[in-house]
């Protein structure tokens, strides 16, 4: 229900966050749940949809990253031993048209990640829905949800709150380090198999997941005194460089 112009309230749902589920079968089942609830229904891939994809992926990323552009962090030459370009040069190397070509118009959640998925013992319930994809209330890119899931399986919100991440800088080199949850890494393996079995482009999932880190890093300037946002920026540059170099990420 709507509380005011900026807030919604959900009925209380008893259960466990997916990020705290250890049962292999339940972890695996969430992928079929997503398939049946979202990916089965497809829509027309028209110019309006492609324009929304461009706004969400390209325009928003370039706009949000401006505050890190040409900073001392952006000028660091090596992250975890990998030589990196400036953020704008890295983004310019992305084949954005391939993202729009791969896009699939479907129903969407908008933040399909383990902290927003509740298992009540029988079924999955979703909270914190995104209200729109670009200017559409009904149609989003299936890969947007899949990218969201990918990024949150590697960097988990509960671990972030416990400061289970770190970065250090020495001279022209930076190192990023983070903890992961074993159950979510298992789900990541299931997730990759699920995508391949359903003819979904895993490379595109990885790319959009990595772009999530870059796209949200500027939203955390006041969280942990800005350190988490800086960590995400470096992690995003590191993973994007490896992805564009066709190196294995995991």
CSV table of C-alpha atoms in Angstrom, one decimal:
chain,number,residue,atom,x,y,z
A,1,UNK,CA,0.0,0.0,0.0
A,2,UNK,CA,1.1,3.6,-0.6
A,3,UNK,CA,2.1,5.6,2.5
A,4,UNK,CA,3.0,8.8,0.7
A,5,UNK,CA,4.5,10.0,-2.6
A,6,UNK,CA,7.9,8.4,-1.7
A,7,UNK,CA,7.1,5.4,0.4
A,8,UNK,CA,5.2,2.0,0.1
A,9,UNK,CA,4.4,-0.4,2.8
A,10,UNK,CA,4.3,-4.2,2.5
A,11,UNK,CA,2.3,-6.7,4.6
A,12,UNK,CA,4.6,-8.5,6.9
A,13,UNK,CA,5.9,-11.7,5.3
A,14,UNK,CA,7.3,-14.3,7.7
A,15,UNK,CA,10.2,-16.2,6.3
A,16,UNK,CA,13.9,-16.1,5.6
A,17,UNK,CA,15.9,-14.0,3.2
A,18,UNK,CA,17.3,-16.0,0.3
A,19,UNK,CA,20.8,-14.8,1.3
A,20,UNK,CA,20.4,-16.8,4.6
A,21,UNK,CA,19.0,-20.0,2.9
A,22,UNK,CA,21.5,-22.9,2.9
A,23,UNK,CA,19.3,-25.6,1.3
A,24,UNK,CA,20.6,-26.3,-2.2
A,25,UNK,CA,17.2,-27.2,-3.5
A,26,UNK,CA,15.6,-24.0,-2.4
A,27,UNK,CA,18.5,-22.0,-3.9
A,28,UNK,CA,18.1,-23.8,-7.2
A,29,UNK,CA,14.3,-23.4,-7.2
A,30,UNK,CA,14.4,-19.6,-7.1
A,31,UNK,CA,15.7,-19.6,-10.7
A,32,UNK,CA,12.6,-21.5,-11.9
A,33,UNK,CA,10.5,-19.2,-9.8
A,34,UNK,CA,12.0,-16.2,-11.7
A,35,UNK,CA,11.6,-18.0,-15.0
A,36,UNK,CA,7.9,-18.7,-14.4
A,37,UNK,CA,7.0,-15.3,-12.9
A,38,UNK,CA,8.9,-13.0,-15.2
A,39,UNK,CA,10.7,-14.5,-18.3
A,40,UNK,CA,7.8,-16.5,-19.8
A,41,UNK,CA,5.8,-13.3,-20.7
A,42,UNK,CA,7.5,-11.4,-23.5
A,43,UNK,CA,6.7,-8.1,-25.1
A,44,UNK,CA,7.3,-6.3,-28.4
A,45,UNK,CA,10.9,-5.1,-28.8
A,46,UNK,CA,10.1,-1.6,-30.2
A,47,UNK,CA,12.0,1.7,-30.3
A,48,UNK,CA,10.5,2.8,-27.0
A,49,UNK,CA,12.0,-0.2,-25.3
A,50,UNK,CA,15.4,0.2,-26.9
A,51,UNK,CA,15.5,3.8,-25.9
A,52,UNK,CA,14.7,2.8,-22.3
A,53,UNK,CA,17.5,0.3,-22.4
A,54,UNK,CA,19.9,3.1,-23.6
A,55,UNK,CA,18.8,5.4,-20.9
A,56,UNK,CA,19.1,2.8,-18.1
A,57,UNK,CA,22.4,1.3,-19.2
A,58,UNK,CA,24.4,3.8,-21.2
A,59,UNK,CA,23.1,7.3,-20.2
A,60,UNK,CA,22.7,6.7,-16.5
A,61,UNK,CA,26.1,5.0,-16.1
A,62,UNK,CA,28.0,7.8,-17.8
A,63,UNK,CA,26.0,10.4,-15.9
A,64,UNK,CA,26.4,8.8,-12.5
A,65,UNK,CA,30.2,8.1,-12.8
A,66,UNK,CA,31.0,11.8,-13.4
A,67,UNK,CA,32.0,12.4,-9.8
A,68,UNK,CA,34.8,9.7,-10.0
A,69,UNK,CA,36.0,10.8,-13.5
A,70,UNK,CA,39.7,12.0,-13.5
A,71,UNK,CA,40.0,11.6,-9.7
A,72,UNK,CA,43.1,10.1,-8.0
A,73,UNK,CA,41.2,6.8,-7.8
A,74,UNK,CA,40.4,6.9,-11.5
A,75,UNK,CA,44.1,7.6,-12.3
A,76,UNK,CA,45.3,4.5,-10.6
A,77,UNK,CA,47.0,2.3,-13.2
A,78,UNK,CA,46.7,-1.2,-11.7
A,79,UNK,CA,44.0,-2.9,-9.7
A,80,UNK,CA,44.9,-6.3,-8.2
A,81,UNK,CA,47.8,-6.4,-10.7
A,82,UNK,CA,45.6,-5.7,-13.8
A,83,UNK,CA,46.3,-2.6,-15.8
A,84,UNK,CA,43.2,-0.5,-16.1
A,85,UNK,CA,42.2,2.5,-18.2
A,86,UNK,CA,40.3,5.6,-17.0
A,87,UNK,CA,36.6,5.0,-16.3
A,88,UNK,CA,35.4,6.9,-19.4
A,89,UNK,CA,37.8,5.0,-21.7
A,90,UNK,CA,36.7,1.7,-20.2
A,91,UNK,CA,33.0,2.6,-20.8
A,92,UNK,CA,33.8,3.7,-24.3
A,93,UNK,CA,35.2,0.2,-25.0
A,94,UNK,CA,31.9,-1.5,-24.2
A,95,UNK,CA,29.8,-2.7,-27.2
A,96,UNK,CA,26.6,-1.0,-26.1
A,97,UNK,CA,24.7,-2.1,-29.2
A,98,UNK,CA,25.3,-5.7,-28.2
A,99,UNK,CA,23.5,-5.0,-24.9
A,100,UNK,CA,20.4,-3.6,-26.7
A,101,UNK,CA,20.6,-6.5,-29.2
A,102,UNK,CA,20.6,-9.0,-26.4
A,103,UNK,CA,17.8,-7.3,-24.4
A,104,UNK,CA,14.5,-9.1,-23.9
A,105,UNK,CA,11.3,-7.2,-23.2
A,106,UNK,CA,9.6,-8.9,-20.2
A,107,UNK,CA,8.0,-8.3,-16.9
A,108,UNK,CA,10.6,-7.0,-14.4
A,109,UNK,CA,11.2,-6.7,-10.6
A,110,UNK,CA,14.0,-4.2,-10.9
A,111,UNK,CA,16.1,-5.3,-7.9
A,112,UNK,CA,16.0,-9.0,-8.0
A,113,UNK,CA,18.6,-9.8,-5.4
A,114,UNK,CA,18.8,-12.1,-2.3
A,115,UNK,CA,18.0,-9.4,0.2
A,116,UNK,CA,14.7,-8.8,-1.6
A,117,UNK,CA,13.6,-12.4,-2.0
A,118,UNK,CA,11.9,-14.0,1.0
A,119,UNK,CA,11.2,-17.8,1.3
A,120,UNK,CA,8.2,-18.5,3.5
A,121,UNK,CA,8.7,-22.3,3.6
A,122,UNK,CA,6.6,-23.0,0.5
A,123,UNK,CA,7.1,-20.1,-2.0
A,124,UNK,CA,9.1,-17.0,-2.7
A,125,UNK,CA,7.9,-13.5,-2.1
A,126,UNK,CA,9.5,-10.4,-3.5
A,127,UNK,CA,9.9,-6.9,-1.9
A,128,UNK,CA,11.3,-3.6,-3.0
A,129,UNK,CA,10.1,-3.6,-6.5
A,130,UNK,CA,11.4,-1.0,-8.9
A,131,UNK,CA,8.5,1.2,-10.1
A,132,UNK,CA,9.7,1.7,-13.7
A,133,UNK,CA,12.3,0.8,-16.4
A,134,UNK,CA,13.0,4.1,-18.1
A,135,UNK,CA,9.6,5.5,-18.6
A,136,UNK,CA,7.8,2.2,-18.8
A,137,UNK,CA,5.8,0.9,-15.8
A,138,UNK,CA,5.2,-2.5,-17.4
A,139,UNK,CA,8.1,-3.6,-19.6
A,140,UNK,CA,11.8,-4.0,-18.6
A,141,UNK,CA,14.8,-5.9,-19.9
A,142,UNK,CA,15.0,-9.4,-18.6
A,143,UNK,CA,18.8,-9.0,-18.4
A,144,UNK,CA,18.4,-6.1,-16.0
A,145,UNK,CA,17.0,-8.4,-13.4
A,146,UNK,CA,19.6,-11.1,-14.2
A,147,UNK,CA,22.4,-8.5,-13.9
A,148,UNK,CA,21.1,-7.4,-10.5
A,149,UNK,CA,21.1,-11.0,-9.3
A,150,UNK,CA,24.6,-11.6,-10.5
A,151,UNK,CA,26.1,-8.5,-8.8
A,152,UNK,CA,24.4,-9.3,-5.5
A,153,UNK,CA,25.6,-12.9,-5.4
A,154,UNK,CA,29.2,-11.7,-5.4
A,155,UNK,CA,28.9,-8.7,-3.1
A,156,UNK,CA,26.2,-9.4,-0.5
A,157,UNK,CA,24.5,-6.7,1.5
A,158,UNK,CA,24.8,-8.4,4.9
A,159,UNK,CA,28.6,-8.8,4.5
A,160,UNK,CA,28.8,-5.1,3.4
A,161,UNK,CA,27.1,-4.0,6.6
A,162,UNK,CA,29.7,-5.9,8.6
A,163,UNK,CA,32.4,-4.2,6.5
A,164,UNK,CA,33.5,-7.5,4.9
A,165,UNK,CA,35.2,-5.6,2.1
A,166,UNK,CA,38.4,-3.5,1.8
A,167,UNK,CA,40.6,-1.7,-0.6
A,168,UNK,CA,44.1,-0.2,-0.3
A,169,UNK,CA,46.2,2.1,-2.5
A,170,UNK,CA,49.9,2.3,-2.7
A,171,UNK,CA,51.6,4.4,-5.3
A,172,UNK,CA,49.8,3.7,-8.6
A,173,UNK,CA,48.4,0.4,-7.5
A,174,UNK,CA,45.1,-0.5,-5.7
A,175,UNK,CA,44.0,-3.8,-4.3
A,176,UNK,CA,40.4,-4.8,-3.6
A,177,UNK,CA,39.4,-7.6,-1.2
A,178,UNK,CA,36.0,-8.9,-0.1
A,179,UNK,CA,34.2,-11.7,1.6
A,180,UNK,CA,31.5,-13.9,0.0
A,181,UNK,CA,28.8,-16.2,1.2
A,182,UNK,CA,29.3,-19.8,0.2
A,183,UNK,CA,25.6,-20.4,-0.4
A,184,UNK,CA,25.4,-17.5,-2.8
A,185,UNK,CA,28.5,-18.7,-4.7
A,186,UNK,CA,26.7,-22.0,-5.1
A,187,UNK,CA,23.7,-20.2,-6.4
A,188,UNK,CA,26.0,-18.3,-8.8
A,189,UNK,CA,27.1,-21.7,-10.3
A,190,UNK,CA,23.4,-22.8,-10.6
A,191,UNK,CA,22.6,-19.4,-12.1
A,192,UNK,CA,25.2,-19.8,-14.9
A,193,UNK,CA,24.0,-23.3,-15.7
A,194,UNK,CA,20.4,-22.0,-15.7
A,195,UNK,CA,21.2,-19.2,-18.2
A,196,UNK,CA,23.0,-21.6,-20.5
A,197,UNK,CA,20.1,-24.1,-20.4
A,198,UNK,CA,17.6,-21.4,-21.2
A,199,UNK,CA,19.6,-19.9,-24.1
A,200,UNK,CA,20.3,-16.7,-22.1
A,201,UNK,CA,23.6,-14.9,-22.8
A,202,UNK,CA,25.8,-15.4,-19.8
A,203,UNK,CA,28.4,-12.9,-21.0
A,204,UNK,CA,25.7,-10.2,-21.1
A,205,UNK,CA,24.6,-11.2,-17.6
A,206,UNK,CA,28.2,-10.7,-16.3
A,207,UNK,CA,28.6,-7.4,-18.1
A,208,UNK,CA,25.4,-5.9,-16.8
A,209,UNK,CA,26.2,-7.2,-13.3
A,210,UNK,CA,29.6,-5.5,-13.4
A,211,UNK,CA,28.0,-2.3,-14.7
A,212,UNK,CA,25.8,-2.4,-11.6
A,213,UNK,CA,28.9,-1.8,-9.4
A,214,UNK,CA,29.9,1.2,-11.5
A,215,UNK,CA,26.4,2.5,-11.7
A,216,UNK,CA,25.7,2.5,-8.0
A,217,UNK,CA,29.2,3.4,-6.6
A,218,UNK,CA,28.3,7.1,-6.5
A,219,UNK,CA,25.2,6.5,-4.4
A,220,UNK,CA,27.3,5.6,-1.3
A,221,UNK,CA,29.3,8.7,-0.7
A,222,UNK,CA,28.0,8.9,2.9
A,223,UNK,CA,28.1,5.2,3.7
A,224,UNK,CA,31.1,4.0,5.7
A,225,UNK,CA,32.5,7.5,5.1
A,226,UNK,CA,32.5,6.9,1.3
A,227,UNK,CA,34.7,3.9,1.5
A,228,UNK,CA,32.2,1.4,0.1
A,229,UNK,CA,31.4,3.6,-2.9
A,230,UNK,CA,35.2,3.9,-3.6
A,231,UNK,CA,35.5,0.1,-3.2
A,232,UNK,CA,32.7,-0.5,-5.7
A,233,UNK,CA,34.3,1.9,-8.2
A,234,UNK,CA,37.6,0.1,-8.1
A,235,UNK,CA,36.0,-3.4,-8.1
A,236,UNK,CA,33.8,-2.3,-11.1
A,237,UNK,CA,36.8,-1.1,-13.1
A,238,UNK,CA,38.8,-4.2,-12.2
A,239,UNK,CA,36.0,-6.7,-13.2
A,240,UNK,CA,35.1,-4.7,-16.3
A,241,UNK,CA,38.7,-4.6,-17.5
A,242,UNK,CA,38.9,-8.4,-17.1
A,243,UNK,CA,35.6,-8.8,-18.9
A,244,UNK,CA,36.6,-6.7,-21.8
A,245,UNK,CA,39.9,-8.6,-22.0
A,246,UNK,CA,38.0,-11.8,-22.1
A,247,UNK,CA,39.6,-13.1,-18.8
A,248,UNK,CA,37.8,-15.4,-16.5
A,249,UNK,CA,36.1,-13.5,-13.6
A,250,UNK,CA,35.7,-16.3,-11.0
